[in-house]
XYZ file of C-alpha atoms in Angstrom:
616
model
C 44.394 88.411 72.928
C 45.056 87.557 69.272
C 48.321 89.497 69.438
C 49.432 87.575 72.549
C 48.684 84.230 70.944
C 50.559 85.230 67.787
C 53.558 86.387 69.830
C 53.637 83.081 71.693
C 53.493 81.161 68.419
C 56.343 83.186 66.923
C 58.418 82.677 70.078
C 57.768 78.933 69.979
C 58.912 78.781 66.350
C 62.113 80.684 67.116
C 63.353 78.195 69.696
C 61.768 75.007 68.295
C 63.000 74.231 64.784
C 61.080 71.231 63.408
C 62.756 68.869 60.995
C 61.782 68.590 57.343
C 58.369 67.052 56.835
C 59.632 63.535 56.179
C 61.889 63.477 59.291
C 60.309 61.293 62.011
C 61.915 63.145 65.002
C 59.325 65.268 66.810
C 61.008 66.218 70.116
C 64.325 66.398 71.975
C 64.533 67.622 75.557
C 66.424 67.402 78.824
C 64.305 65.383 81.233
C 66.603 65.102 84.235
C 69.691 66.911 85.448
C 72.007 66.079 88.335
C 73.847 68.591 90.496
C 76.927 70.437 89.277
C 80.331 68.830 89.903
C 83.345 71.143 90.269
C 86.083 68.561 89.546
C 87.811 69.755 92.749
C 89.294 72.785 90.981
C 88.537 76.526 91.008
C 88.326 76.577 87.200
C 84.632 76.846 86.422
C 85.209 75.922 82.764
C 85.683 72.266 83.772
C 82.470 72.113 85.826
C 79.854 69.702 84.517
C 76.621 67.954 85.337
C 74.977 64.786 84.049
C 71.600 64.900 82.389
C 69.081 62.568 80.769
C 68.032 63.553 77.246
C 64.884 62.126 75.658
C 64.304 61.995 71.899
C 60.796 61.281 70.591
C 60.137 60.009 67.050
C 57.329 58.444 65.042
C 59.574 55.857 63.388
C 63.260 55.258 62.755
C 65.433 53.999 59.879
C 66.758 50.454 59.833
C 70.405 51.432 60.114
C 72.734 54.166 61.352
C 72.717 56.120 64.601
C 70.412 58.326 66.617
C 72.584 61.277 67.595
C 72.119 64.277 69.902
C 74.474 67.266 69.718
C 74.600 70.634 71.459
C 76.947 73.485 72.307
C 77.311 72.454 75.961
C 77.395 68.695 75.472
C 80.929 67.527 76.179
C 80.489 64.968 73.427
C 77.693 63.893 71.128
C 75.330 61.253 72.513
C 74.841 58.352 70.085
C 73.063 55.004 69.968
C 72.641 52.369 67.243
C 69.101 52.451 65.852
C 68.960 48.692 66.391
C 68.758 49.456 70.132
C 65.647 51.599 69.745
C 62.336 50.230 70.958
C 59.104 52.166 70.693
C 58.710 55.856 69.905
C 61.260 57.374 72.288
C 64.772 56.866 73.588
C 66.456 58.390 76.650
C 70.208 58.952 76.771
C 71.225 58.475 80.405
C 73.813 60.547 82.284
C 75.033 62.612 79.364
C 77.964 64.854 80.492
C 77.028 68.511 79.986
C 79.155 71.572 80.654
C 78.003 73.862 83.462
C 77.790 77.524 82.483
C 78.724 80.778 84.282
C 75.002 81.344 84.781
C 72.103 78.990 84.215
C 70.946 79.315 80.612
C 68.940 77.526 77.940
C 70.341 74.307 76.513
C 70.060 74.003 72.731
C 69.948 70.414 71.430
C 69.779 68.932 67.955
C 68.670 65.327 67.325
C 69.277 63.508 64.053
C 69.302 60.124 62.359
C 72.604 59.683 60.545
C 70.973 57.545 57.858
C 68.629 60.397 56.884
C 70.590 63.307 55.401
C 67.998 66.022 56.031
C 66.622 64.717 59.311
C 67.653 67.171 62.036
C 65.355 68.423 64.800
C 66.563 71.375 66.884
C 65.155 72.619 70.193
C 66.828 75.834 71.368
C 65.084 75.539 74.739
C 65.472 71.854 75.420
C 66.170 72.486 79.098
C 68.321 74.521 81.452
C 72.007 74.130 82.154
C 73.419 74.040 85.661
C 75.281 77.090 86.927
C 78.983 76.493 87.560
C 79.819 75.525 91.130
C 83.527 76.327 91.484
C 83.276 79.985 92.481
C 80.694 82.433 93.790
C 78.640 84.267 91.164
C 77.268 87.765 91.599
C 73.672 88.866 90.991
C 72.935 89.624 87.321
C 73.783 93.191 86.398
C 76.189 93.743 89.306
C 79.437 92.361 87.863
C 82.075 93.289 85.319
C 81.802 97.080 85.450
C 84.680 99.291 84.268
C 87.582 99.765 86.664
C 87.190 103.222 88.285
C 89.562 105.758 86.767
C 90.489 107.402 90.072
C 91.550 104.197 91.805
C 95.261 103.361 91.956
C 96.446 101.457 88.904
C 96.671 97.683 89.174
C 99.379 97.604 86.499
C 101.950 99.935 88.044
C 105.548 98.909 87.391
C 107.289 101.117 89.948
C 107.470 99.541 93.395
C 106.326 102.764 95.084
C 103.078 102.656 93.078
C 102.141 99.021 93.679
C 99.247 98.620 96.089
C 100.552 95.487 97.800
C 103.517 97.492 99.114
C 101.196 99.780 101.091
C 100.156 96.896 103.327
C 101.465 96.632 106.900
C 104.469 94.427 107.515
C 102.875 91.109 108.580
C 105.400 90.729 111.421
C 105.293 94.358 112.555
C 101.819 95.734 111.764
C 102.279 98.445 114.425
C 104.829 100.117 112.117
C 101.968 101.101 109.801
C 99.872 103.958 111.114
C 96.163 103.343 111.522
C 93.877 104.952 108.949
C 90.739 106.312 110.611
C 87.425 106.479 108.776
C 84.688 108.721 110.174
C 81.462 106.736 110.050
C 77.983 108.186 110.532
C 75.110 105.795 111.300
C 71.585 106.623 110.141
C 68.648 104.522 111.387
C 65.489 104.512 109.266
C 62.317 103.936 111.297
C 58.629 103.584 110.544
C 56.673 106.834 110.639
C 53.693 107.688 112.814
C 50.727 106.965 110.476
C 49.046 110.217 111.528
C 52.158 112.374 110.997
C 53.642 111.255 107.683
C 56.534 113.393 106.484
C 56.912 115.136 109.857
C 59.832 113.112 111.299
C 57.649 111.453 113.945
C 58.384 107.781 114.590
C 55.722 105.122 114.951
C 54.640 105.066 118.626
C 54.326 101.287 118.964
C 56.305 99.711 116.132
C 59.324 101.760 114.971
C 60.566 98.674 113.127
C 64.213 99.441 113.839
C 66.633 100.505 116.526
C 65.801 103.580 118.598
C 67.776 105.788 120.978
C 67.043 103.183 123.660
C 69.347 100.818 121.751
C 72.289 103.205 121.526
C 74.536 100.828 123.496
C 74.095 98.240 120.740
C 75.119 100.726 118.068
C 78.061 101.901 120.172
C 79.238 98.300 120.578
C 79.690 98.000 116.815
C 82.660 100.349 117.090
C 83.989 99.670 120.588
C 83.514 95.952 121.228
C 86.074 93.305 120.140
C 83.268 91.462 118.316
C 82.457 94.524 116.207
C 83.965 95.657 112.887
C 87.009 97.280 114.496
C 87.661 94.094 116.425
C 87.522 92.134 113.180
C 89.903 94.540 111.437
C 92.425 94.358 114.279
C 92.321 90.585 114.774
C 92.279 88.918 111.364
C 92.586 85.157 111.048
C 94.952 83.293 108.742
C 93.617 81.824 105.499
C 95.536 78.622 104.682
C 94.170 78.653 101.123
C 95.550 82.034 100.013
C 98.991 83.166 98.860
C 99.393 85.825 101.522
C 101.278 85.909 104.801
C 99.030 86.062 107.842
C 97.918 89.682 108.066
C 96.934 90.092 111.702
C 95.798 93.719 111.642
C 94.424 95.737 108.721
C 95.383 99.000 110.498
C 92.073 100.574 109.492
C 89.463 101.660 112.037
C 85.950 103.074 111.907
C 85.256 106.103 114.100
C 81.887 106.553 115.785
C 81.154 107.542 119.377
C 77.551 106.338 119.389
C 76.214 109.812 120.156
C 72.695 110.646 118.900
C 72.624 113.904 116.997
C 76.373 113.760 116.388
C 77.298 110.531 114.635
C 74.044 108.565 115.030
C 70.818 109.893 113.504
C 67.264 108.541 113.566
C 65.013 109.200 110.578
C 61.298 108.256 110.648
C 60.859 107.583 106.912
C 58.792 104.657 105.640
C 60.436 104.623 102.226
C 63.907 104.631 103.741
C 62.902 101.972 106.255
C 61.784 99.800 103.334
C 64.978 99.873 101.250
C 66.082 96.325 100.419
C 67.211 94.129 97.553
C 66.247 90.449 97.692
C 63.005 88.672 98.401
C 59.272 88.705 97.618
C 59.455 90.520 94.244
C 61.809 92.626 92.089
C 62.601 96.177 93.132
C 62.659 97.678 96.579
C 65.778 99.812 96.401
C 64.915 102.656 94.014
C 64.485 105.122 96.886
C 68.137 104.553 97.767
C 69.113 106.867 94.920
C 67.245 109.741 96.605
C 68.740 109.209 100.047
C 71.976 111.152 99.548
C 70.064 114.202 98.353
C 67.426 113.980 101.088
C 69.760 113.377 104.024
C 73.253 114.443 102.933
C 73.285 117.009 100.119
C 70.111 118.925 100.973
C 68.553 117.843 104.277
C 65.085 119.169 105.032
C 65.420 122.262 107.296
C 62.497 120.906 109.317
C 64.448 117.783 110.264
C 65.074 117.833 114.049
C 68.817 117.282 113.459
C 69.171 119.636 110.496
C 72.060 121.678 111.935
C 74.042 118.558 112.791
C 73.361 116.965 109.396
C 74.826 119.930 107.504
C 77.882 120.301 109.762
C 81.211 119.595 107.987
C 82.032 116.860 110.511
C 78.891 115.039 109.380
C 79.055 115.852 105.703
C 82.683 114.750 105.292
C 82.152 111.175 106.425
C 81.121 107.715 105.314
C 77.417 107.133 105.901
C 75.778 103.836 106.885
C 71.984 103.754 106.550
C 70.343 100.940 108.529
C 67.022 99.973 106.944
C 64.289 97.680 108.201
C 64.434 95.399 105.179
C 62.728 95.320 101.821
C 59.203 96.740 101.884
C 56.961 97.253 98.866
C 53.308 98.284 99.313
C 50.529 96.039 97.999
C 46.781 96.712 97.793
C 44.622 97.048 99.741
C 45.819 99.690 102.154
C 47.548 103.053 102.091
C 50.672 102.688 99.887
C 52.493 105.173 102.132
C 52.161 103.034 105.256
C 53.526 99.491 105.791
C 50.873 96.923 106.679
C 50.555 93.147 106.932
C 49.410 92.741 103.308
C 52.571 94.267 101.852
C 55.665 92.631 100.397
C 58.264 92.532 103.171
C 61.644 90.781 103.226
C 63.386 91.410 106.563
C 66.655 89.549 105.944
C 70.185 90.925 105.879
C 72.068 92.400 102.960
C 73.663 95.582 101.757
C 74.408 97.809 98.803
C 76.473 100.842 97.922
C 76.454 103.191 94.961
C 79.847 104.618 95.984
C 82.159 101.909 94.603
C 83.751 104.140 92.019
C 84.573 107.731 91.166
C 82.826 111.016 90.516
C 84.705 113.626 88.502
C 87.917 111.650 89.004
C 87.680 111.470 92.792
C 85.887 109.746 95.665
C 82.104 110.359 95.492
C 81.018 113.428 97.448
C 78.723 111.519 99.807
C 79.956 107.920 100.026
C 77.322 105.756 101.658
C 75.890 102.280 102.009
C 72.586 100.729 102.986
C 72.505 97.796 105.405
C 69.271 95.791 105.483
C 67.578 93.713 108.132
C 69.969 94.218 111.053
C 67.146 94.871 113.509
C 65.301 91.727 112.456
C 68.469 89.645 112.806
C 68.913 91.082 116.301
C 65.336 90.018 117.071
C 66.331 86.466 116.110
C 69.040 86.602 118.749
C 66.700 87.603 121.567
C 63.681 85.554 120.416
C 64.545 81.833 120.098
C 62.829 80.100 117.204
C 62.203 83.247 115.221
C 64.894 82.474 112.635
C 63.594 83.274 109.148
C 66.762 84.185 107.250
C 69.743 82.258 105.947
C 72.203 84.611 107.668
C 71.223 84.764 111.316
C 72.316 86.336 114.581
C 76.141 86.389 114.772
C 76.277 85.551 118.470
C 76.703 89.051 119.863
C 75.127 92.454 119.477
C 78.485 93.916 118.468
C 78.755 91.356 115.685
C 75.651 92.828 114.053
C 77.847 95.679 112.828
C 80.122 93.386 110.837
C 77.742 93.652 107.906
C 78.905 97.162 107.123
C 82.445 95.978 106.345
C 81.632 94.406 102.977
C 80.440 97.619 101.354
C 83.184 99.629 103.075
C 85.762 97.309 101.516
C 84.166 97.967 98.124
C 84.312 101.739 98.587
C 88.005 101.345 99.504
C 88.588 99.542 96.144
C 88.555 95.897 97.324
C 86.397 93.579 95.213
C 84.983 90.070 95.516
C 87.350 87.151 94.926
C 85.553 85.397 92.106
C 85.827 86.792 88.569
C 82.140 85.894 88.238
C 81.272 87.945 91.339
C 83.686 90.889 91.094
C 81.853 94.155 90.524
C 84.688 95.610 88.395
C 86.934 94.350 85.616
C 90.449 93.968 86.951
C 93.731 93.785 85.085
C 94.392 90.182 86.135
C 90.916 88.953 85.198
C 90.054 88.350 88.853
C 89.939 90.816 91.733
C 93.255 92.560 91.068
C 95.155 90.645 93.771
C 97.585 87.838 92.998
C 97.421 86.470 96.554
C 93.653 85.886 96.733
C 92.131 82.550 95.708
C 89.020 82.646 93.524
C 87.157 80.949 96.345
C 87.790 80.960 100.076
C 85.832 80.022 103.178
C 87.959 82.432 105.211
C 88.335 85.625 103.198
C 86.073 88.569 104.047
C 85.278 89.007 100.343
C 84.287 85.362 99.890
C 80.823 83.841 100.230
C 81.040 81.953 103.523
C 79.151 84.579 105.501
C 79.425 82.777 108.840
C 83.164 82.092 108.929
C 84.863 84.922 107.021
C 87.744 86.377 109.029
C 90.789 87.022 106.775
C 92.168 89.633 104.408
C 95.253 89.261 102.235
C 98.301 91.486 101.976
C 97.134 92.835 98.618
C 93.587 93.542 99.792
C 94.835 95.530 102.780
C 97.431 97.246 100.621
C 94.710 98.337 98.212
C 92.823 100.064 101.014
C 95.888 101.876 102.349
C 96.859 102.894 98.809
C 93.321 104.226 98.334
C 93.667 106.436 101.426
C 97.120 107.670 100.397
C 96.293 108.415 96.765
C 92.731 109.731 96.981
C 92.786 111.473 100.378
C 89.056 110.856 100.977
C 87.124 113.396 103.016
C 85.979 110.673 105.410
C 89.529 110.148 106.716
C 90.331 111.545 110.150
C 93.696 112.312 111.755
C 94.725 112.141 115.431
C 95.137 115.626 116.906
C 97.551 114.541 119.637
C 95.072 115.325 122.397
C 92.860 112.256 122.184
C 90.643 113.610 119.421
C 90.616 113.732 115.643
C 90.681 116.410 112.963
C 89.321 116.565 109.430
C 92.659 117.787 108.042
C 96.134 116.258 108.414
C 98.448 117.769 111.032
C 101.849 118.020 109.308
C 103.389 120.805 111.396
C 103.679 119.079 114.784
C 103.911 115.505 116.058
C 100.588 114.051 117.178
C 101.764 110.589 118.256
C 104.532 108.911 120.222
C 107.739 108.226 118.297
C 107.549 105.219 116.017
C 110.223 102.723 117.058
C 111.779 100.175 114.719
C 112.407 97.431 117.283
C 115.680 95.704 117.933
C 116.370 92.911 115.447
C 113.824 94.105 112.881
C 114.794 94.500 109.219
C 112.068 96.672 107.711
C 111.743 97.745 104.083
C 109.283 100.506 103.213
C 108.473 100.027 99.536
C 105.644 102.565 99.520
C 105.457 106.223 100.607
C 105.055 106.819 104.341
C 103.672 109.906 106.099
C 104.388 109.623 109.816
C 102.571 111.513 112.563
C 105.567 111.311 114.879
C 109.298 111.093 115.159
C 111.213 107.931 114.267
C 113.654 105.834 116.277
C 115.738 103.048 114.739
C 116.842 100.824 117.574
C 120.169 99.072 118.005
C 120.500 96.064 115.686
C 117.523 97.262 113.620
C 117.523 98.338 110.002
C 115.073 100.498 108.065
C 115.315 100.756 104.279
C 113.314 103.555 102.651
C 112.685 103.187 98.922
C 110.090 105.925 98.404
C 109.099 109.126 100.210
C 109.178 109.387 103.986
C 107.639 112.485 105.547
C 107.688 113.498 109.200
C 105.818 116.326 110.906
C 107.764 119.504 111.518
C 109.446 119.457 114.913
C 109.890 115.686 114.936
C 113.288 113.997 114.997
C 114.858 110.872 113.555
C 117.186 108.983 115.862
C 119.444 106.183 114.628
C 120.747 104.436 117.719
C 124.194 102.890 118.024
C 124.029 99.673 116.003
C 120.942 100.803 114.115
C 120.886 101.461 110.375
C 118.901 103.764 108.091
C 119.212 103.300 104.326
C 117.642 105.544 101.695
C 117.502 103.796 98.313
C 116.667 106.759 96.073
C 114.114 107.749 98.693
C 113.148 111.186 99.915
C 113.163 112.306 103.538
C 111.175 115.500 104.127
C 108.246 117.185 105.899
C 104.870 118.145 104.451
C 104.727 121.261 106.646
C 105.153 124.202 104.224
C 107.048 126.499 106.605
C 108.504 123.983 109.036
C 111.458 121.649 109.270
C 112.235 118.292 110.788
C 113.993 119.062 114.060
C 116.953 116.714 113.760
C 118.546 113.649 112.253
C 120.627 112.229 115.096
C 123.038 109.524 114.003
C 124.662 107.250 116.554
C 124.463 104.277 114.194
C 124.820 104.137 110.412
C 123.021 106.127 107.700
C 123.477 105.326 103.993
C 122.103 107.691 101.346
C 122.282 105.966 97.972
C 122.329 107.776 94.600
C 119.127 109.631 93.843
C 118.198 110.193 97.484
C 116.859 113.562 98.656
C 117.117 115.001 102.180
C 115.004 118.100 102.680
C 114.158 120.547 105.483
C 116.080 119.150 108.449
C 117.194 121.778 110.952
C 120.191 119.824 112.218
C 122.034 116.704 111.109
C 124.100 115.539 114.063
C 126.552 112.647 113.765
C 127.686 111.182 117.094
C 131.110 109.672 117.715
C 129.686 106.171 117.242
C 127.789 107.123 114.112
C 128.526 107.343 110.412
C 126.713 108.782 107.419
C 127.534 107.932 103.807
C 126.082 109.851 100.874
C 126.651 109.782 97.124
C 124.767 111.629 94.388
C 122.357 112.845 97.049
C 120.523 116.174 97.076
C 120.354 118.124 100.347
C 117.769 120.921 100.492
C 117.535 123.367 103.405
C 119.452 121.108 105.767
C 121.753 121.963 108.668
C 124.684 119.709 107.762
C 127.941 119.338 109.695
C 130.538 121.851 108.558
C 132.513 120.731 105.505
C 130.617 117.482 104.995
C 128.670 116.129 102.010
C 128.180 119.298 99.915
C 130.132 119.013 96.658
C 131.512 115.603 97.630
C 130.785 112.254 95.910
C 128.346 113.916 93.515
C 126.241 115.422 96.321
C 124.535 118.781 95.877
C 123.260 121.225 98.489
C 120.509 123.775 97.966
């Protein structure tokens, strides 16, 4: 007790610095503070609030000023001592700078007529937090930029993330990236069968197999995440063209024991972040080992959990909300006396790299979805700020935020971004620091847009890191874990009439390519086609390679044909590789200079050794 009192006294002395003994000032403090004002800009450094500051004194000199100064005061507050009456004076509506986070306000009061009379209070009150942009929770912002992510400072056009985005006018010319998603539902355990994978008989506290249609709707319904990704709104406040379709989809068939798993596990059910008291998410760091790396052989779905199709996926764990046991009661079993926060939220520990690559078991936790659904079917039960989205399919939207993070897209605000980016913001020049529309903003009810750079980052992530959770169409209505480079698996991609398309990033097609009449395609990087596919340039169409490379990724195969009825231009530095037959029709032409041809069936006597061209 003596130690505690001494510690408190020392702490008091550290923040309260009394004046010299003959100085009559005995206190200075902030007594009132108004709300933050953002000055109608997104620059938080100009945010301010107005506060009342009271100075208490036993007497005052006959002349001079009473002055208050402080690091966050926009200017010193002063008053003639002749205006003082009594033992205290309050400066009204003093302009004070808002700070990135609320912090202590240090103030110093003095009489200018008394040289040594200065009274300092390091904890005179609290500042207001800036109000221009969204802040992130303490400890979650400003981490190092992951070393395996594509560089944000690339100079070459082919390495710049924004160029991987779909053409805003022709999104269908960018192939969809498919992300295998496994859903895990944590439920309450049977109190008499703890640790035996038996769910609570009366109160599972989360979705069950009886709700499988709800889970399936998250992936199949237009109101679900895939519907959001394919029908983006326009954000009038950003610097991006309207990106209508992200060309990214989540795969899940809603099949229990295949891509939906139910886990009776009280600790997993109780993973959460906000509310009631600190903590609540420590068990999250055991989940990947318990359910992904080394599942318990006694788990009813053990064989399915260890299957490669399950292991090589992105995992979404749906929890019941934050639960922390409190006495009395069994700490292993949730009861009415415990700390419980059932509201929505999410977290991921996979926004980064492991050993220079995507984490082995990328996953996220999504809190409170079941409770939010209960709000939707039980009028008046609303207890959370973010409530029922209007449809059961919309409940799945919550998983998108953490998925965006795993795919290298960060929050807009520099004060909310989880990583440090080269531009000081989120790494995208076309995103505003604050937006009511952007999916990475803070308006949870209205968010519906992504920018060209944000989408480009995700496609660049897929192309550069080749994550194990990506899936590839097999051409028969299904998907494979590995790419299929040795045969076409999709209908020919058609550059439509009148389109002028420039591919400034590498492209790996799953099909042949047709350039229609009056259409032009310019390739500036690598363009690969599956073996057996053909490229057709129709009469009036145009294909231009600007130092690009046309080839196949099939080790032993070749592109079937380059059929030219229009115009093909191969500029210096271009490479044409592994084409079985180059056929130029009577209406077609093909120009090449300083181009390398490798393993190509060229027309007799053309191109090789001419205009600096080489053939291998």
